[in-house]
PDB file of C-alpha atoms in Angstrom:
ATOM      1  CA  ASP A  25      10.693  11.657  -5.428  1.00 89.00           C
ATOM      2  CA  ILE A  26       6.992  12.128  -6.055  1.00 95.00           C
ATOM      3  CA  VAL A  27       5.108  13.995  -3.335  1.00 97.00           C
ATOM      4  CA  MET A  28       1.410  13.294  -2.840  1.00 98.00           C
ATOM      5  CA  THR A  29      -0.800  15.939  -1.236  1.00 98.00           C
ATOM      6  CA  GLN A  30      -4.368  15.228  -0.096  1.00 98.00           C
ATOM      7  CA  SER A  31      -7.128  17.599   0.925  1.00 97.00           C
ATOM      8  CA  PRO A  32      -8.961  17.949   3.138  1.00 97.00           C
ATOM      9  CA  LEU A  33      -7.171  16.102   5.940  1.00 98.00           C
ATOM     10  CA  SER A  34     -10.403  15.827   7.933  1.00 98.00           C
ATOM     11  CA  LEU A  35     -13.845  15.296   6.429  1.00 98.00           C
ATOM     12  CA  PRO A  36     -17.004  15.207   8.569  1.00 98.00           C
ATOM     13  CA  VAL A  37     -19.956  13.940   6.532  1.00 97.00           C
ATOM     14  CA  THR A  38     -23.650  13.357   7.226  1.00 97.00           C
ATOM     15  CA  PRO A  39     -24.819   9.838   6.279  1.00 97.00           C
ATOM     16  CA  GLY A  40     -26.450   9.811   2.866  1.00 97.00           C
ATOM     17  CA  GLU A  41     -24.549  12.900   1.736  1.00 97.00           C
ATOM     18  CA  PRO A  42     -21.757  12.836  -0.870  1.00 98.00           C
ATOM     19  CA  ALA A  43     -18.081  13.237  -0.067  1.00 98.00           C
ATOM     20  CA  SER A  44     -15.056  14.132  -2.140  1.00 98.00           C
ATOM     21  CA  ILE A  45     -11.308  13.873  -1.490  1.00 98.00           C
ATOM     22  CA  SER A  46      -8.649  15.501  -3.622  1.00 98.00           C
ATOM     23  CA  CYS A  47      -5.148  14.197  -4.295  1.00 98.00           C
ATOM     24  CA  ARG A  48      -2.411  16.050  -6.125  1.00 98.00           C
ATOM     25  CA  SER A  49       0.947  14.648  -7.218  1.00 98.00           C
ATOM     26  CA  SER A  50       4.156  16.620  -7.702  1.00 98.00           C
ATOM     27  CA  GLN A  51       4.608  15.083 -11.139  1.00 98.00           C
ATOM     28  CA  SER A  52       2.369  13.515 -13.743  1.00 98.00           C
ATOM     29  CA  LEU A  53       1.207   9.958 -13.037  1.00 98.00           C
ATOM     30  CA  LEU A  54       0.226   9.386 -16.668  1.00 97.00           C
ATOM     31  CA  TYR A  55       2.390   6.611 -18.056  1.00 96.00           C
ATOM     32  CA  SER A  56       3.203   5.834 -21.681  1.00 94.00           C
ATOM     33  CA  ASP A  57       0.632   3.019 -21.652  1.00 91.00           C
ATOM     34  CA  GLY A  58      -2.123   5.610 -21.280  1.00 94.00           C
ATOM     35  CA  HIS A  59      -2.959   4.785 -17.659  1.00 96.00           C
ATOM     36  CA  ASN A  60      -2.698   7.048 -14.625  1.00 98.00           C
ATOM     37  CA  TYR A  61      -0.888   5.179 -11.856  1.00 98.00           C
ATOM     38  CA  LEU A  62      -2.930   6.410  -8.912  1.00 98.00           C
ATOM     39  CA  ASP A  63      -4.651   4.242  -6.310  1.00 98.00           C
ATOM     40  CA  TRP A  64      -7.025   4.894  -3.431  1.00 98.00           C
ATOM     41  CA  TYR A  65      -7.033   2.908  -0.179  1.00 98.00           C
ATOM     42  CA  LEU A  66      -9.226   2.917   2.900  1.00 98.00           C
ATOM     43  CA  GLN A  67      -7.951   2.001   6.333  1.00 98.00           C
ATOM     44  CA  LYS A  68     -10.870   1.358   8.643  1.00 98.00           C
ATOM     45  CA  PRO A  69     -10.231   1.716  12.379  1.00 97.00           C
ATOM     46  CA  GLY A  70      -8.076  -1.117  13.687  1.00 97.00           C
ATOM     47  CA  GLN A  71      -7.759  -2.771  10.273  1.00 98.00           C
ATOM     48  CA  SER A  72      -5.223  -3.168   7.495  1.00 98.00           C
ATOM     49  CA  PRO A  73      -5.607  -0.881   4.479  1.00 98.00           C
ATOM     50  CA  GLN A  74      -7.830  -2.110   1.665  1.00 98.00           C
ATOM     51  CA  LEU A  75      -7.727  -1.290  -2.025  1.00 98.00           C
ATOM     52  CA  LEU A  76     -10.636   0.769  -3.366  1.00 98.00           C
ATOM     53  CA  ILE A  77      -9.526   2.152  -6.728  1.00 98.00           C
ATOM     54  CA  TYR A  78      -6.536   1.438  -8.984  1.00 98.00           C
ATOM     55  CA  LEU A  79      -5.355   3.189 -12.150  1.00 98.00           C
ATOM     56  CA  ALA A  80      -7.274   6.294 -11.045  1.00 98.00           C
ATOM     57  CA  SER A  81     -10.752   5.016 -11.893  1.00 98.00           C
ATOM     58  CA  SER A  82     -10.957   1.203 -11.798  1.00 98.00           C
ATOM     59  CA  ARG A  83     -12.865  -0.139  -8.802  1.00 98.00           C
ATOM     60  CA  ALA A  84     -11.307  -3.097  -7.043  1.00 98.00           C
ATOM     61  CA  SER A  85     -13.246  -6.321  -6.713  1.00 96.00           C
ATOM     62  CA  GLY A  86     -16.054  -6.082  -4.158  1.00 97.00           C
ATOM     63  CA  VAL A  87     -15.925  -2.294  -3.795  1.00 98.00           C
ATOM     64  CA  PRO A  88     -19.413  -0.725  -3.798  1.00 97.00           C
ATOM     65  CA  ASP A  89     -20.246   1.409  -6.811  1.00 96.00           C
ATOM     66  CA  ARG A  90     -20.864   4.440  -4.591  1.00 98.00           C
ATOM     67  CA  PHE A  91     -17.071   4.819  -4.716  1.00 98.00           C
ATOM     68  CA  SER A  92     -15.619   6.365  -7.862  1.00 98.00           C
ATOM     69  CA  GLY A  93     -12.257   7.754  -8.894  1.00 98.00           C
ATOM     70  CA  SER A  94     -11.403  10.314 -11.535  1.00 98.00           C
ATOM     71  CA  GLY A  95      -8.611  12.573 -12.711  1.00 98.00           C
ATOM     72  CA  SER A  96      -5.512  12.522 -14.843  1.00 98.00           C
ATOM     73  CA  GLY A  97      -1.947  13.777 -14.803  1.00 97.00           C
ATOM     74  CA  THR A  98      -1.453  15.393 -11.407  1.00 98.00           C
ATOM     75  CA  ASP A  99      -5.006  15.945 -10.082  1.00 98.00           C
ATOM     76  CA  PHE A 100      -7.253  13.184  -8.851  1.00 98.00           C
ATOM     77  CA  THR A 101     -10.493  12.837  -6.919  1.00 98.00           C
ATOM     78  CA  LEU A 102     -12.196  10.106  -4.936  1.00 98.00           C
ATOM     79  CA  LYS A 103     -15.959  10.508  -4.636  1.00 98.00           C
ATOM     80  CA  ILE A 104     -18.443   8.712  -2.439  1.00 98.00           C
ATOM     81  CA  SER A 105     -21.935   9.279  -3.801  1.00 98.00           C
ATOM     82  CA  ARG A 106     -23.752   8.586  -0.508  1.00 98.00           C
ATOM     83  CA  VAL A 107     -21.690   8.090   2.615  1.00 98.00           C
ATOM     84  CA  GLU A 108     -22.594   5.200   4.897  1.00 97.00           C
ATOM     85  CA  ALA A 109     -21.510   4.602   8.487  1.00 97.00           C
ATOM     86  CA  GLU A 110     -19.187   1.786   7.377  1.00 97.00           C
ATOM     87  CA  ASP A 111     -17.168   4.244   5.249  1.00 98.00           C
ATOM     88  CA  VAL A 112     -15.463   5.826   8.264  1.00 98.00           C
ATOM     89  CA  GLY A 113     -11.699   5.595   8.335  1.00 98.00           C
ATOM     90  CA  VAL A 114      -8.651   7.146   6.720  1.00 98.00           C
ATOM     91  CA  TYR A 115      -8.442   7.380   2.949  1.00 98.00           C
ATOM     92  CA  TYR A 116      -5.055   7.401   1.256  1.00 98.00           C
ATOM     93  CA  CYS A 117      -4.096   8.083  -2.315  1.00 98.00           C
ATOM     94  CA  MET A 118      -0.919   6.430  -3.551  1.00 98.00           C
ATOM     95  CA  GLU A 119       1.170   6.940  -6.659  1.00 98.00           C
ATOM     96  CA  ALA A 120       2.099   3.624  -8.245  1.00 97.00           C
ATOM     97  CA  LEU A 121       4.320   4.984 -10.987  1.00 96.00           C
ATOM     98  CA  GLN A 122       7.342   4.123  -8.881  1.00 94.00           C
ATOM     99  CA  THR A 123       8.085   0.791  -7.217  1.00 90.00           C
ATOM    100  CA  PRO A 124       7.417   1.102  -4.344  1.00 92.00           C
ATOM    101  CA  GLY A 125       5.036   4.006  -4.485  1.00 94.00           C
ATOM    102  CA  THR A 126       4.294   6.959  -2.231  1.00 97.00           C
ATOM    103  CA  PHE A 127       1.203   7.576  -0.120  1.00 98.00           C
ATOM    104  CA  GLY A 128      -0.546  10.827   0.568  1.00 98.00           C
ATOM    105  CA  GLN A 129      -0.920  11.995   4.191  1.00 98.00           C
ATOM    106  CA  GLY A 130      -4.405  10.539   4.531  1.00 98.00           C
ATOM    107  CA  THR A 131      -7.900  12.018   4.889  1.00 98.00           C
ATOM    108  CA  LYS A 132      -9.905  11.053   7.943  1.00 98.00           C
ATOM    109  CA  LEU A 133     -13.594  10.652   7.163  1.00 98.00           C
ATOM    110  CA  GLU A 134     -15.927  10.776  10.127  1.00 97.00           C
ATOM    111  CA  ILE A 135     -19.679  10.699  10.456  1.00 95.00           C
ATOM    112  CA  LYS A 136     -21.369  13.855  11.732  1.00 92.00           C
TER     113      LYS A 136
ATOM    114  CA  GLU B  14      -7.649 -17.859  -1.100  1.00 96.00           C
ATOM    115  CA  VAL B  15      -4.784 -15.417  -1.498  1.00 97.00           C
ATOM    116  CA  GLN B  16      -3.361 -14.595   1.936  1.00 98.00           C
ATOM    117  CA  LEU B  17      -0.421 -12.935   3.645  1.00 98.00           C
ATOM    118  CA  VAL B  18       0.114 -14.111   7.206  1.00 98.00           C
ATOM    119  CA  GLN B  19       2.535 -12.110   9.308  1.00 98.00           C
ATOM    120  CA  SER B  20       4.554 -13.107  12.358  1.00 98.00           C
ATOM    121  CA  GLY B  21       3.448 -12.055  15.809  1.00 97.00           C
ATOM    122  CA  ALA B  22       4.009  -8.930  17.860  1.00 98.00           C
ATOM    123  CA  GLU B  23       7.520  -8.204  19.101  1.00 98.00           C
ATOM    124  CA  VAL B  24       8.850  -6.288  22.095  1.00 98.00           C
ATOM    125  CA  LYS B  25      12.527  -5.440  21.840  1.00 98.00           C
ATOM    126  CA  LYS B  26      15.155  -3.226  23.442  1.00 98.00           C
ATOM    127  CA  PRO B  27      17.109  -0.520  21.579  1.00 98.00           C
ATOM    128  CA  GLY B  28      20.148  -1.959  19.863  1.00 98.00           C
ATOM    129  CA  GLU B  29      18.671  -5.429  19.438  1.00 98.00           C
ATOM    130  CA  SER B  30      18.197  -7.091  16.057  1.00 98.00           C
ATOM    131  CA  LEU B  31      14.880  -8.305  14.652  1.00 98.00           C
ATOM    132  CA  LYS B  32      13.512 -10.174  11.642  1.00 98.00           C
ATOM    133  CA  ILE B  33       9.769 -10.332  10.998  1.00 98.00           C
ATOM    134  CA  SER B  34       8.085 -12.452   8.380  1.00 98.00           C
ATOM    135  CA  CYS B  35       5.198 -12.551   5.940  1.00 98.00           C
ATOM    136  CA  LYS B  36       4.085 -15.933   4.574  1.00 98.00           C
ATOM    137  CA  ALA B  37       2.184 -15.923   1.289  1.00 98.00           C
ATOM    138  CA  SER B  38      -0.306 -18.541   0.169  1.00 97.00           C
ATOM    139  CA  GLY B  39      -2.823 -19.023  -2.602  1.00 97.00           C
ATOM    140  CA  TYR B  40      -0.718 -17.617  -5.436  1.00 97.00           C
ATOM    141  CA  SER B  41       2.641 -17.943  -7.186  1.00 96.00           C
ATOM    142  CA  PHE B  42       4.927 -16.184  -4.703  1.00 97.00           C
ATOM    143  CA  SER B  43       7.753 -15.692  -7.215  1.00 96.00           C
ATOM    144  CA  SER B  44       5.576 -13.803  -9.696  1.00 95.00           C
ATOM    145  CA  TYR B  45       4.478 -10.753  -7.689  1.00 97.00           C
ATOM    146  CA  TRP B  46       6.227  -7.908  -5.921  1.00 97.00           C
ATOM    147  CA  ILE B  47       5.779  -7.984  -2.155  1.00 98.00           C
ATOM    148  CA  GLY B  48       6.674  -5.084   0.081  1.00 97.00           C
ATOM    149  CA  TRP B  49       6.606  -3.570   3.537  1.00 98.00           C
ATOM    150  CA  VAL B  50       4.666  -0.538   4.773  1.00 98.00           C
ATOM    151  CA  ARG B  51       5.296   1.211   8.078  1.00 98.00           C
ATOM    152  CA  GLN B  52       2.636   2.903  10.199  1.00 98.00           C
ATOM    153  CA  MET B  53       3.969   4.731  13.233  1.00 98.00           C
ATOM    154  CA  PRO B  54       1.551   5.300  16.130  1.00 97.00           C
ATOM    155  CA  GLY B  55      -1.265   7.600  15.013  1.00 96.00           C
ATOM    156  CA  LYS B  56       0.429   8.317  11.691  1.00 98.00           C
ATOM    157  CA  GLY B  57      -0.001   7.510   8.007  1.00 98.00           C
ATOM    158  CA  LEU B  58       1.314   4.817   5.703  1.00 98.00           C
ATOM    159  CA  GLU B  59       4.896   4.792   4.421  1.00 98.00           C
ATOM    160  CA  TRP B  60       6.404   2.406   1.880  1.00 98.00           C
ATOM    161  CA  MET B  61       9.707   1.020   3.162  1.00 98.00           C
ATOM    162  CA  GLY B  62      10.673  -1.170   0.243  1.00 97.00           C
ATOM    163  CA  ILE B  63       9.642  -4.003  -2.008  1.00 98.00           C
ATOM    164  CA  ILE B  64      11.095  -7.209  -3.444  1.00 98.00           C
ATOM    165  CA  TYR B  65      10.371  -9.334  -6.509  1.00 97.00           C
ATOM    166  CA  PRO B  66      10.988 -12.897  -5.288  1.00 97.00           C
ATOM    167  CA  GLY B  67      11.428 -14.191  -8.837  1.00 94.00           C
ATOM    168  CA  ASP B  68      14.820 -12.521  -9.246  1.00 95.00           C
ATOM    169  CA  PHE B  69      15.238 -10.878  -5.807  1.00 96.00           C
ATOM    170  CA  ASP B  70      15.173  -7.372  -7.316  1.00 97.00           C
ATOM    171  CA  THR B  71      14.783  -5.176  -4.220  1.00 98.00           C
ATOM    172  CA  ARG B  72      13.990  -1.472  -4.064  1.00 97.00           C
ATOM    173  CA  TYR B  73      13.976   0.757  -1.022  1.00 97.00           C
ATOM    174  CA  SER B  74      12.315   4.093  -0.395  1.00 96.00           C
ATOM    175  CA  PRO B  75      15.063   6.709   0.202  1.00 94.00           C
ATOM    176  CA  SER B  76      14.159   7.154   3.888  1.00 95.00           C
ATOM    177  CA  PHE B  77      14.689   3.458   4.595  1.00 97.00           C
ATOM    178  CA  GLN B  78      17.721   2.663   2.415  1.00 96.00           C
ATOM    179  CA  GLY B  79      20.452   1.319   4.683  1.00 96.00           C
ATOM    180  CA  GLN B  80      18.115   1.202   7.703  1.00 97.00           C
ATOM    181  CA  VAL B  81      16.446  -2.143   7.027  1.00 98.00           C
ATOM    182  CA  THR B  82      16.918  -5.225   4.858  1.00 98.00           C
ATOM    183  CA  ILE B  83      14.151  -6.854   2.835  1.00 98.00           C
ATOM    184  CA  SER B  84      14.591 -10.437   1.698  1.00 98.00           C
ATOM    185  CA  ALA B  85      12.585 -13.422   0.519  1.00 98.00           C
ATOM    186  CA  ASP B  86      12.764 -17.232   0.589  1.00 97.00           C
ATOM    187  CA  LYS B  87      11.006 -18.685  -2.446  1.00 97.00           C
ATOM    188  CA  SER B  88      11.152 -22.219  -1.068  1.00 97.00           C
ATOM    189  CA  ILE B  89       8.735 -21.295   1.731  1.00 97.00           C
ATOM    190  CA  SER B  90       6.929 -18.361   0.047  1.00 98.00           C
ATOM    191  CA  THR B  91       8.006 -15.955   2.767  1.00 98.00           C
ATOM    192  CA  ALA B  92       9.195 -12.353   2.752  1.00 98.00           C
ATOM    193  CA  TYR B  93      11.211 -10.794   5.561  1.00 98.00           C
ATOM    194  CA  LEU B  94      11.964  -7.402   7.026  1.00 98.00           C
ATOM    195  CA  GLN B  95      14.953  -7.110   9.310  1.00 98.00           C
ATOM    196  CA  TRP B  96      16.804  -4.625  11.461  1.00 98.00           C
ATOM    197  CA  SER B  97      20.365  -4.999  12.762  1.00 98.00           C
ATOM    198  CA  SER B  98      20.004  -2.418  15.530  1.00 97.00           C
ATOM    199  CA  LEU B  99      16.558  -1.232  16.562  1.00 98.00           C
ATOM    200  CA  LYS B 100      15.754   2.268  17.774  1.00 98.00           C
ATOM    201  CA  ALA B 101      12.800   3.491  19.792  1.00 98.00           C
ATOM    202  CA  SER B 102      11.627   5.288  16.645  1.00 97.00           C
ATOM    203  CA  ASP B 103      11.148   1.893  14.945  1.00 98.00           C
ATOM    204  CA  THR B 104       8.089   1.361  17.155  1.00 98.00           C
ATOM    205  CA  ALA B 105       5.261   0.907  14.641  1.00 98.00           C
ATOM    206  CA  ILE B 106       2.931  -1.498  12.901  1.00 98.00           C
ATOM    207  CA  TYR B 107       4.491  -3.105   9.835  1.00 98.00           C
ATOM    208  CA  TYR B 108       2.305  -4.404   7.030  1.00 98.00           C
ATOM    209  CA  CYS B 109       3.361  -6.623   4.182  1.00 98.00           C
ATOM    210  CA  ALA B 110       1.431  -6.206   0.954  1.00 98.00           C
ATOM    211  CA  ARG B 111       1.347  -7.610  -2.565  1.00 98.00           C
ATOM    212  CA  ARG B 112       1.633  -5.432  -5.646  1.00 97.00           C
ATOM    213  CA  ARG B 113      -0.448  -7.160  -8.315  1.00 96.00           C
ATOM    214  CA  VAL B 114       0.744  -6.910 -11.892  1.00 95.00           C
ATOM    215  CA  GLU B 115      -0.446  -9.422 -14.480  1.00 94.00           C
ATOM    216  CA  SER B 116       1.305 -10.101 -17.761  1.00 91.00           C
ATOM    217  CA  SER B 117       0.106 -11.366 -21.097  1.00 90.00           C
ATOM    218  CA  THR B 118       1.812 -12.062 -24.394  1.00 92.00           C
ATOM    219  CA  SER B 119       0.557 -11.041 -27.813  1.00 91.00           C
ATOM    220  CA  SER B 120       2.442 -11.206 -31.102  1.00 92.00           C
ATOM    221  CA  GLY B 121       5.618 -11.895 -29.228  1.00 92.00           C
ATOM    222  CA  LYS B 122       5.275  -8.816 -27.021  1.00 92.00           C
ATOM    223  CA  VAL B 123       4.712  -8.913 -23.268  1.00 91.00           C
ATOM    224  CA  PHE B 124       2.062  -6.596 -21.847  1.00 90.00           C
ATOM    225  CA  TYR B 125       1.684  -5.750 -18.158  1.00 91.00           C
ATOM    226  CA  PHE B 126      -1.457  -4.689 -16.367  1.00 95.00           C
ATOM    227  CA  TYR B 127      -1.449  -3.196 -12.875  1.00 96.00           C
ATOM    228  CA  TYR B 128      -4.210  -4.073 -10.388  1.00 96.00           C
ATOM    229  CA  GLY B 129      -3.107  -2.236  -7.256  1.00 97.00           C
ATOM    230  CA  ILE B 130      -1.795  -3.304  -3.852  1.00 98.00           C
ATOM    231  CA  ASP B 131      -4.506  -5.894  -3.589  1.00 97.00           C
ATOM    232  CA  VAL B 132      -3.575  -8.108  -0.627  1.00 98.00           C
ATOM    233  CA  TRP B 133      -2.398  -6.933   2.793  1.00 98.00           C
ATOM    234  CA  GLY B 134      -1.183  -8.772   5.846  1.00 98.00           C
ATOM    235  CA  HIS B 135      -2.777  -8.159   9.243  1.00 98.00           C
ATOM    236  CA  GLY B 136       0.229  -6.194  10.481  1.00 98.00           C
ATOM    237  CA  THR B 137       3.034  -6.907  12.951  1.00 98.00           C
ATOM    238  CA  THR B 138       3.353  -4.583  15.932  1.00 98.00           C
ATOM    239  CA  VAL B 139       6.945  -3.879  16.898  1.00 98.00           C
ATOM    240  CA  THR B 140       7.608  -2.094  20.183  1.00 98.00           C
ATOM    241  CA  VAL B 141      11.130  -0.923  20.967  1.00 98.00           C
ATOM    242  CA  SER B 142      11.598   0.270  24.521  1.00 97.00           C
ATOM    243  CA  SER B 143      14.265   0.136  27.169  1.00 96.00           C
TER     244      SER B 143
END
């Protein structure tokens, strides 16, 4: 099984400042088609999760461009260029190489 | 509009059976994987398993194999998650979600493109208590 490890687990951020979350997988998520099967999701308080990024760096429809994903192989990063109040919640990375996949533990972003 | 509408909250006693549902609309139900994610109180997301309604191929995460059954009824575009004997530790919110993969054909070859877990249900709260 693939194990996903996120850091930090808690992330206090001042509005307008950048934020970064790291995700590491126990094995490479690079598939033979050249894509890295790594997604990012945000679960806002009291809501269902929502897709932010798929295939490591492709933004889902309607996701603001302040969100960006990068990385390859086993190391990935989600960056928020300028955090807004509406960005609070828990961020999860998820490997999609397997069906179903595996989530990371989650990173709770809060506003300072 | 693509939607997944889940059945309502349930309160059950340990040992009872339960089947919750997830009705899809707005897309071809048979053509996309649909799965179940557990969220225990105050905890993270865990994949339980997933089914491809087109051929009923079903895959379970190791922790949930033998603990639950995932099924689907193509005639009514509905996926199900069921337990034969609930435990207090099954108390959680259960989300259904669609795994979007699109296919295209070129020169006789089929290509697949993954677009993420793009549609989620609103969640079904299951409480198991004596």
